Structures are given as structure tokens and as C-alpha cells.
CSV table of C-alpha atoms (C1' of nucleotides) in Angstrom, one decimal:
chain,number,residue,atom,x,y,z
A,23,MET,CA,-43.1,-96.1,114.5
A,24,SER,CA,-46.3,-98.3,114.5
A,25,SER,CA,-46.4,-99.9,111.3
A,26,ASP,CA,-49.6,-101.6,109.6
A,27,LYS,CA,-49.5,-101.3,105.9
A,28,VAL,CA,-49.1,-97.7,104.7
A,29,ALA,CA,-51.0,-95.4,106.7
A,30,VAL,CA,-49.5,-92.0,107.4
A,31,GLU,CA,-48.1,-90.5,104.3
A,32,ALA,CA,-51.2,-91.9,102.1
A,33,PRO,CA,-54.2,-91.4,103.9
A,34,GLU,CA,-56.2,-94.1,101.8
A,35,THR,CA,-57.0,-92.4,98.7
A,36,ARG,CA,-60.5,-93.3,98.9
A,37,THR,CA,-61.0,-91.4,102.1
A,38,ARG,CA,-59.2,-88.5,101.1
A,39,ILE,CA,-61.5,-88.1,98.0
A,40,LEU,CA,-64.4,-88.5,100.4
A,41,LYS,CA,-62.7,-85.6,102.4
A,42,ALA,CA,-62.5,-83.7,99.3
A,43,ALA,CA,-65.9,-84.0,98.2
A,44,LEU,CA,-67.3,-83.3,101.6
A,45,HIS,CA,-65.3,-80.1,101.8
A,46,LEU,CA,-66.1,-79.0,98.2
A,47,LEU,CA,-70.1,-79.6,98.8
A,48,GLU,CA,-70.0,-77.9,102.1
A,49,ALA,CA,-68.0,-75.2,100.6
A,50,SER,CA,-70.5,-74.4,97.6
A,51,GLN,CA,-73.6,-75.2,99.0
A,52,GLY,CA,-73.9,-78.3,97.3
A,53,ARG,CA,-74.1,-76.4,93.6
A,54,GLY,CA,-71.3,-76.7,90.8
A,55,VAL,CA,-69.4,-79.3,92.4
A,56,ARG,CA,-67.7,-81.2,89.4
A,57,MET,CA,-65.9,-84.5,89.4
A,58,SER,CA,-62.9,-83.0,88.0
A,59,ASP,CA,-63.0,-80.6,91.0
A,60,ILE,CA,-63.2,-83.2,93.4
A,61,ALA,CA,-60.3,-84.9,92.1
A,62,ARG,CA,-58.1,-81.7,91.9
A,63,ARG,CA,-58.6,-81.4,95.6
A,64,ALA,CA,-58.2,-84.9,96.4
A,65,GLY,CA,-54.6,-84.7,94.5
A,66,ILE,CA,-55.6,-87.1,91.9
A,67,SER,CA,-56.5,-87.4,88.1
A,68,ARG,CA,-60.3,-87.3,87.1
A,69,GLN,CA,-60.2,-90.8,85.8
A,70,ALA,CA,-58.8,-92.2,89.0
A,71,LEU,CA,-62.1,-91.1,90.9
A,72,TYR,CA,-63.7,-93.5,88.7
A,73,LEU,CA,-61.3,-96.5,90.1
A,74,HIS,CA,-63.2,-96.0,93.4
A,75,PHE,CA,-66.6,-94.7,92.6
A,76,GLY,CA,-68.0,-95.7,89.5
A,77,THR,CA,-70.3,-92.8,89.2
A,78,ARG,CA,-71.0,-89.2,90.2
A,79,ALA,CA,-74.0,-90.4,92.3
A,80,ALA,CA,-72.2,-93.2,93.7
A,81,LEU,CA,-69.4,-90.9,95.2
A,82,LEU,CA,-72.2,-88.4,96.6
A,83,ILE,CA,-74.0,-91.6,98.0
A,84,ALA,CA,-70.6,-92.9,99.7
A,85,THR,CA,-70.0,-89.4,101.2
A,86,THR,CA,-73.3,-89.4,102.8
A,87,TYR,CA,-72.2,-92.5,104.8
A,88,TYR,CA,-68.8,-91.2,105.3
A,89,LEU,CA,-70.6,-87.9,106.9
A,90,ASP,CA,-73.1,-89.7,109.0
A,91,GLU,CA,-70.0,-91.7,110.7
A,92,LEU,CA,-68.0,-88.5,110.9
A,93,LYS,CA,-70.8,-86.6,112.7
A,94,GLY,CA,-72.2,-89.3,114.5
A,95,VAL,CA,-76.1,-89.5,113.6
A,96,ASP,CA,-76.8,-92.3,115.7
A,97,GLU,CA,-75.6,-90.5,119.0
A,98,ARG,CA,-77.5,-87.4,118.1
A,99,LEU,CA,-80.7,-89.5,118.2
A,100,VAL,CA,-80.0,-91.0,121.6
A,101,PRO,CA,-81.8,-88.4,123.2
A,102,SER,CA,-84.8,-88.7,121.4
A,103,ARG,CA,-85.1,-92.4,121.8
A,104,THR,CA,-84.3,-92.3,125.4
A,105,ALA,CA,-86.9,-89.4,126.3
A,106,ARG,CA,-89.3,-90.1,128.8
A,107,THR,CA,-92.3,-88.3,127.7
A,108,GLY,CA,-93.9,-87.8,124.2
A,109,LEU,CA,-93.3,-84.4,124.4
A,110,GLU,CA,-89.5,-84.6,125.4
A,111,ARG,CA,-89.1,-87.0,122.5
A,112,LEU,CA,-90.7,-84.6,119.9
A,113,ASP,CA,-88.7,-81.6,121.3
A,114,ALA,CA,-85.6,-84.0,121.2
A,115,PHE,CA,-86.1,-85.2,118.0
A,116,ILE,CA,-86.6,-81.4,116.3
A,117,GLU,CA,-83.5,-80.8,118.1
A,118,ALA,CA,-81.6,-83.5,116.7
A,119,TRP,CA,-82.6,-83.5,113.4
A,120,GLY,CA,-83.2,-80.0,113.2
A,121,GLY,CA,-79.9,-79.4,114.1
A,122,TYR,CA,-77.9,-81.8,111.9
A,123,ILE,CA,-79.5,-80.6,108.8
A,124,PRO,CA,-77.1,-77.6,108.6
A,125,GLU,CA,-74.3,-79.9,108.6
A,126,ILE,CA,-75.5,-82.0,106.0
A,127,TYR,CA,-76.9,-79.0,103.6
A,128,GLY,CA,-74.3,-79.1,101.1
A,129,MET,CA,-74.4,-82.6,100.4
A,130,ALA,CA,-78.2,-82.8,100.7
A,131,LYS,CA,-78.5,-80.3,98.0
A,132,ALA,CA,-76.1,-81.9,95.7
A,133,LEU,CA,-77.9,-85.3,96.0
A,134,LEU,CA,-81.3,-83.8,95.6
A,135,ALA,CA,-80.6,-82.1,92.5
A,136,MET,CA,-79.6,-85.5,91.2
A,137,ARG,CA,-82.7,-86.9,92.2
A,138,ASP,CA,-84.6,-86.1,89.3
A,139,THR,CA,-82.3,-87.7,86.6
A,140,ASP,CA,-80.7,-90.1,88.5
A,141,ALA,CA,-82.3,-93.5,89.9
A,142,ALA,CA,-79.6,-94.5,92.2
A,143,ALA,CA,-79.5,-90.8,93.8
A,144,ALA,CA,-83.3,-91.1,94.0
A,145,LYS,CA,-83.3,-94.0,96.0
A,146,ALA,CA,-80.5,-93.0,98.2
A,147,TRP,CA,-82.5,-90.0,99.2
A,148,ASP,CA,-85.5,-91.5,99.5
A,149,ASP,CA,-83.8,-94.0,101.7
A,150,ARG,CA,-82.4,-91.2,104.1
A,151,MET,CA,-85.8,-89.5,104.1
A,152,GLN,CA,-87.4,-92.7,104.9
A,153,ASP,CA,-85.1,-92.9,108.1
A,154,VAL,CA,-86.3,-89.3,109.1
A,155,ARG,CA,-89.8,-90.3,108.7
A,156,GLU,CA,-89.5,-93.1,111.0
A,157,GLY,CA,-88.2,-90.9,113.7
A,158,CYS,CA,-91.3,-88.6,113.1
A,159,GLU,CA,-93.2,-91.6,113.3
A,160,ALA,CA,-91.9,-92.7,116.4
A,161,ALA,CA,-92.2,-89.4,118.0
A,162,VAL,CA,-96.0,-88.9,117.1
A,163,GLY,CA,-96.3,-92.5,118.5
A,164,ALA,CA,-94.9,-91.6,121.8
A,165,LEU,CA,-97.1,-88.4,122.0
A,166,ASN,CA,-100.0,-90.7,121.0
A,167,ARG,CA,-99.2,-93.3,123.9
A,168,ASP,CA,-99.3,-90.6,126.3
A,169,ASN,CA,-102.8,-89.4,125.0
A,170,MET,CA,-101.3,-86.3,124.0
A,171,LEU,CA,-101.9,-86.4,120.3
A,172,SER,CA,-104.3,-84.2,119.1
A,173,PRO,CA,-107.6,-85.9,117.9
A,174,ASP,CA,-107.4,-83.7,114.7
A,175,HIS,CA,-104.9,-85.9,113.3
A,176,SER,CA,-104.4,-89.3,112.8
A,177,PRO,CA,-100.8,-90.7,113.8
A,178,ASP,CA,-100.4,-91.2,110.0
A,179,GLN,CA,-101.3,-88.1,109.2
A,180,ALA,CA,-99.5,-86.4,112.0
A,181,THR,CA,-96.2,-88.1,110.7
A,182,ASP,CA,-96.8,-86.8,107.5
A,183,ILE,CA,-97.1,-83.2,108.5
A,184,LEU,CA,-94.3,-83.2,110.9
A,185,TRP,CA,-92.1,-84.9,108.2
A,186,THR,CA,-92.9,-82.2,105.7
A,187,MET,CA,-92.5,-79.7,108.5
A,188,LEU,CA,-88.9,-81.1,109.1
A,189,SER,CA,-87.7,-81.3,105.4
A,190,VAL,CA,-84.5,-80.0,104.0
A,191,ARG,CA,-86.4,-78.0,101.7
A,192,ASN,CA,-88.3,-76.0,104.7
A,193,TRP,CA,-85.0,-75.4,106.4
A,194,GLU,CA,-83.5,-74.0,103.3
A,195,GLN,CA,-86.3,-71.8,103.0
A,196,LEU,CA,-86.7,-70.1,106.8
A,197,THR,CA,-82.9,-70.0,107.3
A,198,ILE,CA,-81.7,-69.3,104.0
A,199,GLU,CA,-84.4,-67.3,102.1
A,200,CYS,CA,-85.8,-65.8,105.2
A,201,GLY,CA,-83.0,-65.2,107.2
A,202,TRP,CA,-83.9,-66.8,110.2
A,203,PRO,CA,-80.9,-67.9,112.6
A,204,GLN,CA,-80.6,-71.5,113.6
A,205,GLU,CA,-82.0,-71.1,116.8
A,206,ARG,CA,-85.1,-69.5,115.7
A,207,TYR,CA,-85.7,-72.0,113.2
A,208,ILE,CA,-85.3,-74.9,116.3
A,209,GLY,CA,-87.6,-73.2,118.7
A,210,THR,CA,-90.2,-72.0,116.1
A,211,LEU,CA,-90.4,-75.6,115.0
A,212,LYS,CA,-90.8,-76.9,118.2
A,213,SER,CA,-93.2,-74.8,119.5
A,214,LEU,CA,-95.4,-75.4,115.8
A,215,ALA,CA,-95.4,-79.0,116.6
A,216,ARG,CA,-96.5,-78.5,120.1
A,217,ARG,CA,-99.3,-76.3,118.7
A,218,ILE,CA,-100.3,-78.7,115.9
A,219,PHE,CA,-99.9,-82.1,117.3
A,220,VAL,CA,-100.4,-81.8,121.1
A,221,SER,CA,-103.8,-81.7,122.2
A,222,ASP,CA,-105.7,-78.7,123.5
A,223,GLY,CA,-106.2,-78.1,127.2
A,224,THR,CA,-103.5,-80.5,128.2
A,225,SER,CA,-100.2,-78.2,128.6
A,226,ASN,CA,-99.5,-76.0,125.6
A,227,ARG,CA,-96.6,-74.2,127.1
B,2,MET,CA,-114.7,-65.2,57.3
B,3,SER,CA,-113.3,-62.5,59.7
B,4,SER,CA,-109.8,-61.7,58.4
B,5,ASP,CA,-107.1,-60.1,60.6
B,6,LYS,CA,-103.6,-61.3,59.1
B,7,VAL,CA,-102.8,-64.8,59.0
B,8,ALA,CA,-104.8,-66.7,61.6
B,9,VAL,CA,-106.5,-69.9,61.5
B,10,GLU,CA,-103.9,-71.7,59.2
B,11,ALA,CA,-100.7,-70.6,61.2
B,12,PRO,CA,-101.4,-70.3,65.1
B,13,GLU,CA,-98.5,-68.0,65.5
B,14,THR,CA,-95.2,-70.3,66.0
B,15,ARG,CA,-94.5,-68.6,69.1
B,16,THR,CA,-97.7,-69.7,71.1
B,17,ARG,CA,-97.4,-73.1,69.3
B,18,ILE,CA,-94.0,-73.4,70.8
B,19,LEU,CA,-95.4,-72.4,74.5
B,20,LYS,CA,-98.3,-74.6,73.7
B,21,ALA,CA,-96.0,-77.4,73.2
B,22,ALA,CA,-93.8,-76.7,76.0
B,23,LEU,CA,-96.8,-76.7,78.6
B,24,HIS,CA,-97.9,-80.1,77.3
B,25,LEU,CA,-94.8,-81.7,77.7
B,26,LEU,CA,-93.9,-80.5,81.1
B,27,GLU,CA,-97.2,-81.1,82.2
B,28,ALA,CA,-97.1,-84.5,81.0
B,29,SER,CA,-93.6,-85.4,82.3
B,30,GLN,CA,-94.1,-83.4,85.4
B,31,GLY,CA,-91.3,-81.2,84.4
B,32,ARG,CA,-88.5,-83.8,84.1
B,33,GLY,CA,-86.5,-84.6,81.0
B,34,VAL,CA,-87.9,-82.0,78.7
B,35,ARG,CA,-85.4,-81.2,76.0
B,36,MET,CA,-85.6,-78.3,73.6
B,37,SER,CA,-85.7,-81.0,70.8
B,38,ASP,CA,-88.8,-82.5,72.2
B,39,ILE,CA,-90.7,-79.4,72.5
B,40,ALA,CA,-89.6,-78.3,69.1
B,41,ARG,CA,-90.8,-81.4,67.4
B,42,ARG,CA,-94.1,-81.1,69.2
B,43,ALA,CA,-94.4,-77.6,67.7
B,44,GLY,CA,-93.6,-78.9,64.4
B,45,ILE,CA,-90.5,-76.7,63.7
B,46,SER,CA,-86.9,-77.4,64.0
B,47,ARG,CA,-84.7,-77.3,67.0
B,48,GLN,CA,-82.9,-74.3,65.8
B,49,ALA,CA,-86.1,-72.3,65.2
B,50,LEU,CA,-86.8,-72.5,68.7
B,51,TYR,CA,-83.9,-70.3,69.5
B,52,LEU,CA,-85.3,-67.5,66.9
B,53,HIS,CA,-88.4,-67.2,69.4
B,54,PHE,CA,-86.4,-67.9,72.5
B,55,GLY,CA,-82.7,-67.6,73.0
B,56,THR,CA,-82.2,-69.8,75.9
B,57,ARG,CA,-84.0,-72.8,77.5
B,58,ALA,CA,-84.5,-70.9,80.5
B,59,ALA,CA,-85.9,-67.7,78.5
B,60,LEU,CA,-88.5,-70.4,76.9
B,61,LEU,CA,-89.5,-71.7,80.3
B,62,ILE,CA,-90.0,-68.1,81.6
B,63,ALA,CA,-91.9,-67.2,79.0
B,64,THR,CA,-94.4,-70.5,79.4
B,65,THR,CA,-95.0,-69.2,82.9
B,66,TYR,CA,-96.2,-66.2,82.0
B,67,TYR,CA,-98.4,-68.1,79.5
B,68,LEU,CA,-99.6,-70.4,81.9
B,69,ASP,CA,-100.6,-67.6,84.1
B,70,GLU,CA,-102.7,-65.7,81.6
B,71,LEU,CA,-104.3,-68.9,80.3
B,72,LYS,CA,-105.4,-70.4,83.8
B,73,GLY,CA,-106.1,-66.4,85.1
B,74,VAL,CA,-104.1,-66.3,88.1
B,75,ASP,CA,-105.6,-62.9,88.8
B,76,GLU,CA,-109.5,-63.7,88.7
B,77,ARG,CA,-108.6,-66.5,91.3
B,78,LEU,CA,-107.2,-64.5,93.8
B,79,VAL,CA,-110.2,-62.0,93.8
B,80,PRO,CA,-112.1,-64.0,96.4
B,81,SER,CA,-109.1,-63.7,98.6
B,82,ARG,CA,-108.5,-60.0,97.9
B,83,THR,CA,-112.3,-59.3,98.5
B,84,ALA,CA,-112.5,-61.3,101.6
B,85,ARG,CA,-114.4,-59.3,104.8
B,86,THR,CA,-112.7,-61.0,107.4
B,87,GLY,CA,-109.2,-62.0,108.0
B,88,LEU,CA,-110.1,-65.5,108.4
B,89,GLU,CA,-112.2,-65.7,105.4
B,90,ARG,CA,-108.8,-64.0,103.6
B,91,LEU,CA,-106.6,-66.9,105.1
B,92,ASP,CA,-108.9,-69.5,103.4
B,93,ALA,CA,-109.5,-68.2,100.3
B,94,PHE,CA,-105.9,-67.5,99.9
B,95,ILE,CA,-105.0,-71.2,100.8
B,96,GLU,CA,-107.8,-72.4,98.3
B,97,ALA,CA,-106.5,-70.2,95.4
B,98,TRP,CA,-103.1,-70.9,95.7
B,99,GLY,CA,-103.2,-74.4,96.8
B,100,GLY,CA,-105.6,-75.1,94.1
B,101,TYR,CA,-103.3,-73.6,91.8
B,102,ILE,CA,-100.2,-75.4,92.5
B,103,PRO,CA,-101.0,-78.4,90.5
B,104,GLU,CA,-101.9,-77.1,87.6
B,105,ILE,CA,-98.5,-75.3,87.2
B,106,TYR,CA,-96.7,-78.3,89.1
B,107,GLY,CA,-94.7,-79.6,85.9
B,108,MET,CA,-93.8,-76.0,84.9
B,109,ALA,CA,-92.7,-75.1,88.6
B,110,LYS,CA,-90.6,-78.3,88.9
B,111,ALA,CA,-88.9,-77.7,85.6
B,112,LEU,CA,-87.8,-73.9,86.6
B,113,LEU,CA,-87.1,-75.3,90.0
B,114,ALA,CA,-84.4,-77.6,88.7
B,115,MET,CA,-82.8,-74.5,86.3
B,116,ARG,CA,-82.8,-72.4,89.7
B,117,ASP,CA,-79.4,-73.7,90.8
B,118,THR,CA,-77.6,-73.2,87.7
B,119,ASP,CA,-79.4,-70.4,85.8
B,120,ALA,CA,-79.3,-67.0,86.9
B,121,ALA,CA,-82.1,-66.0,84.8
B,122,ALA,CA,-84.4,-69.1,86.2
B,123,ALA,CA,-83.6,-68.2,89.2
B,124,LYS,CA,-84.7,-64.5,89.2
B,125,ALA,CA,-87.9,-65.8,87.5
B,126,TRP,CA,-88.8,-68.5,90.1
B,127,ASP,CA,-87.9,-66.2,92.7
B,128,ASP,CA,-90.1,-63.3,91.6
B,129,ARG,CA,-93.1,-65.8,91.5
B,130,MET,CA,-92.5,-67.0,94.9
B,131,GLN,CA,-92.2,-63.3,96.1
B,132,ASP,CA,-95.7,-62.5,94.7
B,133,VAL,CA,-96.9,-65.7,96.5
B,134,ARG,CA,-95.1,-64.3,99.9
B,135,GLU,CA,-97.2,-61.1,99.2
B,136,GLY,CA,-100.4,-63.0,99.2
B,137,CYS,CA,-99.3,-64.6,102.6
B,138,GLU,CA,-98.4,-61.5,104.0
B,139,ALA,CA,-102.0,-59.6,103.1
B,140,ALA,CA,-103.6,-62.7,104.4
B,141,VAL,CA,-101.5,-62.2,107.8
B,142,GLY,CA,-102.3,-58.5,107.9
B,143,ALA,CA,-105.7,-59.1,107.5
B,144,LEU,CA,-105.8,-61.4,110.5
B,145,ASN,CA,-103.6,-58.8,112.5
B,146,ARG,CA,-105.9,-56.2,111.7
B,147,ASP,CA,-108.9,-58.1,112.8
B,148,ASN,CA,-106.9,-58.8,116.1
B,149,MET,CA,-106.7,-62.6,115.5
B,150,LEU,CA,-103.0,-63.0,115.1
B,151,SER,CA,-101.8,-65.0,117.5
B,152,PRO,CA,-99.8,-63.2,119.5
B,153,ASP,CA,-96.9,-66.2,119.5
B,154,HIS,CA,-96.0,-65.1,115.9
B,155,SER,CA,-95.1,-61.2,114.8
B,156,PRO,CA,-96.5,-60.7,111.1
B,157,ASP,CA,-93.3,-61.1,109.8
B,158,GLN,CA,-92.6,-64.3,111.1
B,159,ALA,CA,-96.3,-65.6,110.5
B,160,THR,CA,-95.8,-64.5,106.8
B,161,ASP,CA,-92.4,-66.5,106.6
B,162,ILE,CA,-94.2,-69.6,108.1
B,163,LEU,CA,-97.1,-69.5,106.0
B,164,TRP,CA,-95.3,-68.7,102.8
B,165,THR,CA,-93.0,-71.9,104.0
B,166,MET,CA,-96.0,-73.9,104.4
B,167,LEU,CA,-97.5,-73.0,101.1
B,168,SER,CA,-94.4,-74.1,99.2
B,169,VAL,CA,-94.7,-75.8,96.0
B,170,ARG,CA,-92.2,-78.5,97.5
B,171,ASN,CA,-94.4,-79.1,100.8
B,172,TRP,CA,-97.4,-79.6,97.9
B,173,GLU,CA,-95.3,-82.2,96.4
B,174,GLN,CA,-94.3,-83.9,99.4
B,175,LEU,CA,-97.8,-84.1,100.9
B,176,THR,CA,-99.8,-85.0,97.6
B,177,ILE,CA,-97.1,-87.1,95.6
B,178,GLU,CA,-94.6,-88.6,98.3
B,179,CYS,CA,-97.7,-89.3,101.0
B,180,GLY,CA,-100.4,-89.7,98.4
B,181,TRP,CA,-102.6,-87.1,99.9
B,182,PRO,CA,-105.6,-86.1,97.8
B,183,GLN,CA,-105.9,-82.6,96.7
B,184,GLU,CA,-108.9,-81.9,98.9
B,185,ARG,CA,-106.9,-83.2,102.1
B,186,TYR,CA,-104.1,-81.1,101.0
B,187,ILE,CA,-106.4,-77.9,101.2
B,188,GLY,CA,-108.4,-78.9,104.2
B,189,THR,CA,-105.4,-79.9,106.3
B,190,LEU,CA,-103.9,-76.6,105.4
B,191,LYS,CA,-106.5,-74.8,106.0
B,192,SER,CA,-106.9,-76.0,109.5
B,193,LEU,CA,-103.3,-76.1,110.4
B,194,ALA,CA,-102.9,-72.4,109.4
B,195,ARG,CA,-106.0,-71.6,111.8
B,196,ARG,CA,-104.5,-73.8,114.2
B,197,ILE,CA,-101.0,-71.8,114.1
B,198,PHE,CA,-102.2,-68.3,113.2
B,199,VAL,CA,-105.5,-67.8,114.7
B,200,SER,CA,-105.2,-66.3,118.6
B,201,ASP,CA,-106.8,-68.9,121.1
B,202,GLY,CA,-109.9,-68.6,122.9
B,203,THR,CA,-111.4,-67.0,119.9
B,204,SER,CA,-112.9,-69.3,117.6
B,205,ASN,CA,-110.8,-72.2,116.0
B,206,ARG,CA,-113.4,-74.1,114.5
C,12,DA,C1',-37.0,-111.1,87.1
C,13,DT,C1',-42.2,-111.0,87.2
C,14,DG,C1',-46.4,-109.7,88.6
C,15,DT,C1',-49.9,-106.9,90.2
C,16,DC,C1',-51.8,-102.8,91.7
C,17,DA,C1',-52.8,-98.0,91.9
C,18,DA,C1',-52.6,-94.2,89.3
C,19,DT,C1',-51.1,-91.5,85.3
C,20,DT,C1',-51.8,-89.5,80.1
C,21,DG,C1',-54.5,-88.8,76.3
C,22,DA,C1',-58.1,-89.7,73.3
C,23,DC,C1',-62.8,-90.3,72.8
C,24,DA,C1',-68.0,-90.9,72.8
C,25,DC,C1',-72.4,-89.1,74.5
C,26,DG,C1',-76.3,-85.8,75.3
C,27,DG,C1',-77.9,-81.6,75.8
C,28,DT,C1',-77.5,-76.4,74.9
C,29,DG,C1',-76.5,-72.8,71.8
C,30,DT,C1',-74.2,-70.5,67.4
C,31,DC,C1',-73.4,-70.1,62.6
C,32,DA,C1',-73.8,-70.3,57.6
C,33,DA,C1',-76.2,-71.4,53.5
C,34,DG,C1',-80.4,-72.3,51.6
C,35,DT,C1',-85.4,-72.7,50.7
C,36,DC,C1',-90.0,-70.6,50.5
C,37,DA,C1',-93.8,-67.3,50.3
C,38,DC,C1',-95.8,-63.2,50.1
C,39,DA,C1',-95.1,-58.0,49.7
C,40,DG,C1',-94.2,-54.0,46.8
C,41,DG,C1',-91.8,-51.4,43.4
D,27,DC,C1',-91.7,-59.5,36.9
D,28,DC,C1',-88.1,-59.3,40.0
D,29,DT,C1',-86.3,-58.0,44.3
D,30,DG,C1',-86.5,-58.2,49.1
D,31,DT,C1',-87.7,-59.5,53.6
D,32,DG,C1',-88.8,-62.4,57.1
D,33,DA,C1',-89.7,-67.1,58.4
D,34,DC,C1',-87.9,-71.4,58.7
D,35,DT,C1',-85.0,-75.6,57.2
D,36,DT,C1',-80.5,-78.3,57.1
D,37,DG,C1',-76.1,-79.7,58.2
D,38,DA,C1',-72.1,-78.9,61.0
D,39,DC,C1',-69.9,-77.6,64.8
D,40,DA,C1',-68.4,-75.5,70.0
D,41,DC,C1',-68.9,-76.1,74.7
D,42,DC,C1',-69.4,-78.9,78.8
D,43,DG,C1',-69.8,-82.3,82.0
D,44,DT,C1',-69.9,-87.6,82.4
D,45,DG,C1',-68.3,-91.7,81.6
D,46,DT,C1',-64.9,-94.8,79.2
D,47,DC,C1',-60.5,-97.3,77.1
D,48,DA,C1',-55.9,-98.2,76.1
D,49,DA,C1',-51.3,-97.6,76.7
D,50,DT,C1',-47.6,-96.3,80.1
D,51,DT,C1',-45.4,-95.6,84.9
D,52,DG,C1',-43.3,-96.7,89.2
D,53,DA,C1',-43.6,-99.0,93.8
D,54,DC,C1',-43.7,-103.0,96.3
D,55,DA,C1',-44.0,-108.0,97.0
D,56,DT,C1',-42.5,-112.7,95.5
DNA sequence: ATGTCAATTGACACGGTGTCAAGTCACAGG
DNA sequence: CCTGTGACTTGACACCGTGTCAATTGACAT
């Protein structure tokens, strides 16, 4: 019925490619996914891939944006942004980002692997991480505004520490290498963050 | 004077190779070091490299052993092993390992990059990290024996956390990306570890 | 009929690792 | 002195994965 242009039969090659890339990256934890694999799964020739994305890095980067859109990063951050207290904000942010990591892990891993060799990939990754850092900064700032930030750390340093704690690598090490279930990861990180950043004497539990 | 076999003129090709690899890995932070680069710097042909090390991974792995020997890892760990209290042991271990990281960073980075694609490299890296983990376990155990381990964490979980805190990646993020000087890295990690693992009420400073 | 757009096929360049064959050179022992 | 032997050299080549190019096809629109 409703005709607009092509639709239905050909779901926009470009998005078919992105879906294929996403699926493969997820399935293989980001390791060993070649352009030809993605092409095959998208049902096109390897060369046609390059008609849409000039470079493996470009495809990977486009896939991250697609993924964000798909998973609704922004909405997930609403609880954090609307938190009333600094403590709530810290918890909400850890929950949101910490819960997002496993969903993007394959992508992240692949992009991270290119970071050392490809400048565009490096920039894309660093931009993303900068966003996360801003989230950390905001949480630390909220804590500070509540006079709850431990005097042991300046806001900047606290941001550095929180940002590092919440890195994809740390998630990987704790869940995949140490075998922690996701809930324990989230729970422990929340409690560690409180213990580290929230000043003593004032409610620690 | 003293003649043993060859010596002086030909410093054992093998070690010349290892030295070359080491130098290049250090100088380039482990990125973009090719077999041909190492060969050139060692003053031999690329193919001759393969007479000594069958594989890039094998060469990298041999280089880590050489590096350990050169830098005397074992001696560095003596203060940690001979510490009288758990607290001392924790501090000494953080100082020893945390101080070792910058010296092996280039190597580590190169090995880490191969980890995802090369099984031998993965095993070598994981073995090394397992050693570090044992150091963490020992420190946590000593703390526990002193009844100083915070009841918030089981020894196993505490080990996981300490091990993750002390990862090369975290060192990289804090010093290289956040620009922390090495002393601040060591100092902050020590204080974080105390804050996290040492039970409240009993001496925190 | 013409043009254009998306895609196809096949071929090829490049960079890096790893392999192979043949040759050189020095130094040993009979 | 001749003959190994071992370390090394040179040159060529295979394999992989990325990226490029040229020629072709088929569908759709004008």
C-alpha cells in the first residue's frame, strides 16, 4: 500500500550494512570482523561497501552513531540529568553508562583496536570518551555542589578517577576476565564510587 | 683480555635483536614497530630475525622476559614480600608494580595489541597479568590476616578490584590521557587502595 | 532512446608477516 | 688443504586484508 519511494523490499542498503556490521561485531565481541564478512551478511559485494563507507574506520564510526540512535543513549541519561541530589546523580550515571557498556562492547572493542593505527578511529573513540567524561564531571560537580565531595580530591581529579573507573577496559576486566555478573559490576562500582568520592562522616550507606 | 668464546665484537645476535626490539618499542610506545625495523636496528636482515624467533609474537614474548631480567622485577618485589604489616605490603606492592609499568609500557602496549589476534601473545600477556594478580592477592591476604580488610569485600573480590585498579590500561589513562605525573599516580592509587580496602575506624591516614 | 544510479565482477596495488632456495663467508677439524 | 657446518645474506614469493579502478549490467525515470 503506502508507497513513498522504494521501501519494504529494499531496506536502504546503507542501513542493511550498518545492521550487518552491528550484528557481526556484537556476535564476535568485535574481533576478526572483516569488510568482506560485513558485505556478505548485508547481501552485497565487498566493493559495494566502499560505495557507502570509504573506509573500515568510517563504517565503524557510522555504526556507533547508528547504535546510539538504536539504543537511545540520550533517554538513558535522563535519570542522571534530572537527579535531585549529587548522590542520586552519581548512582544514576553509573547505572546508565555501566549498563550501556555491555550493549556496545563489540563495537567499542573493534574501534578501540583501530585506535592505535587509524587517526579517524582514534578521534571517534576519544570523542565518545569525552562525552562519558563530561557525564563524570557533571556527577562530581553535583556532589560538590551538595558539599558531599570528599576533600581528598579536587573535582578535576575526582573526574579523572571516576572516568577511569568507568572505562570499558575495566568493565571488560571485571565482567569478562574476573567473571563478575553485570549486577555485581554495577553494584560494586556504585559502592566504590561512594566510598571514594563522598566525604566521610556524612552518610556513607 | 679474558677470552671465553666470541664476545666483545659480536654481542650475541640474539641479544642484539632483543635490545633493538626493546629500544624501538620503548621509543614508539609500542606502536608501529615492524619486523623490518627491528632487523635494521639490530644490523641484520629481516629474514635473519626468523632464524632466531619464528614469529613476531615469539620475539615480543622473548623481549618481555629479557626486559624483566634487565630491570630486575624480582628484586623490586622484595620490599612487598618482606613487609611486616598488611598495610605496608599493600603500599609496597603498589609502589613496585606501579613504578614498573612505565618501564614496560611500550612492550606491554605492543603485546596487548596482538592479544586479540594471536593466541600465543594472548597467553603470554595473560600469564604476566596472572603474576600481577597473585601480587594483589598476597597484599589483600596480608591485609586480611591483620584484620584490616574492609568487610565490604571478600578477599577474592578485593583482589579483583585491586588487580583492575592496577591495570596497565588504567595507568595509561591516568598518566597519558589525564596527564597525571607518575608520583601523583602512585600516591593516589595508594590512598584509593587504603580507602577502599582498609576497614573503617582503624587508621585511614 | 537516453541517462543515471546502484550494484556487480574481476583485477590489481600496497603493506606486513612468514617461507623458501641458493649463495657467501668464516672458522673448525680431519 | 679441503670439507663441513653454522650464521647470515639476497631475492623471490605466498597469504591476508584493505582499498582502488575499469568495465559491465539492470532498473527506473524522462
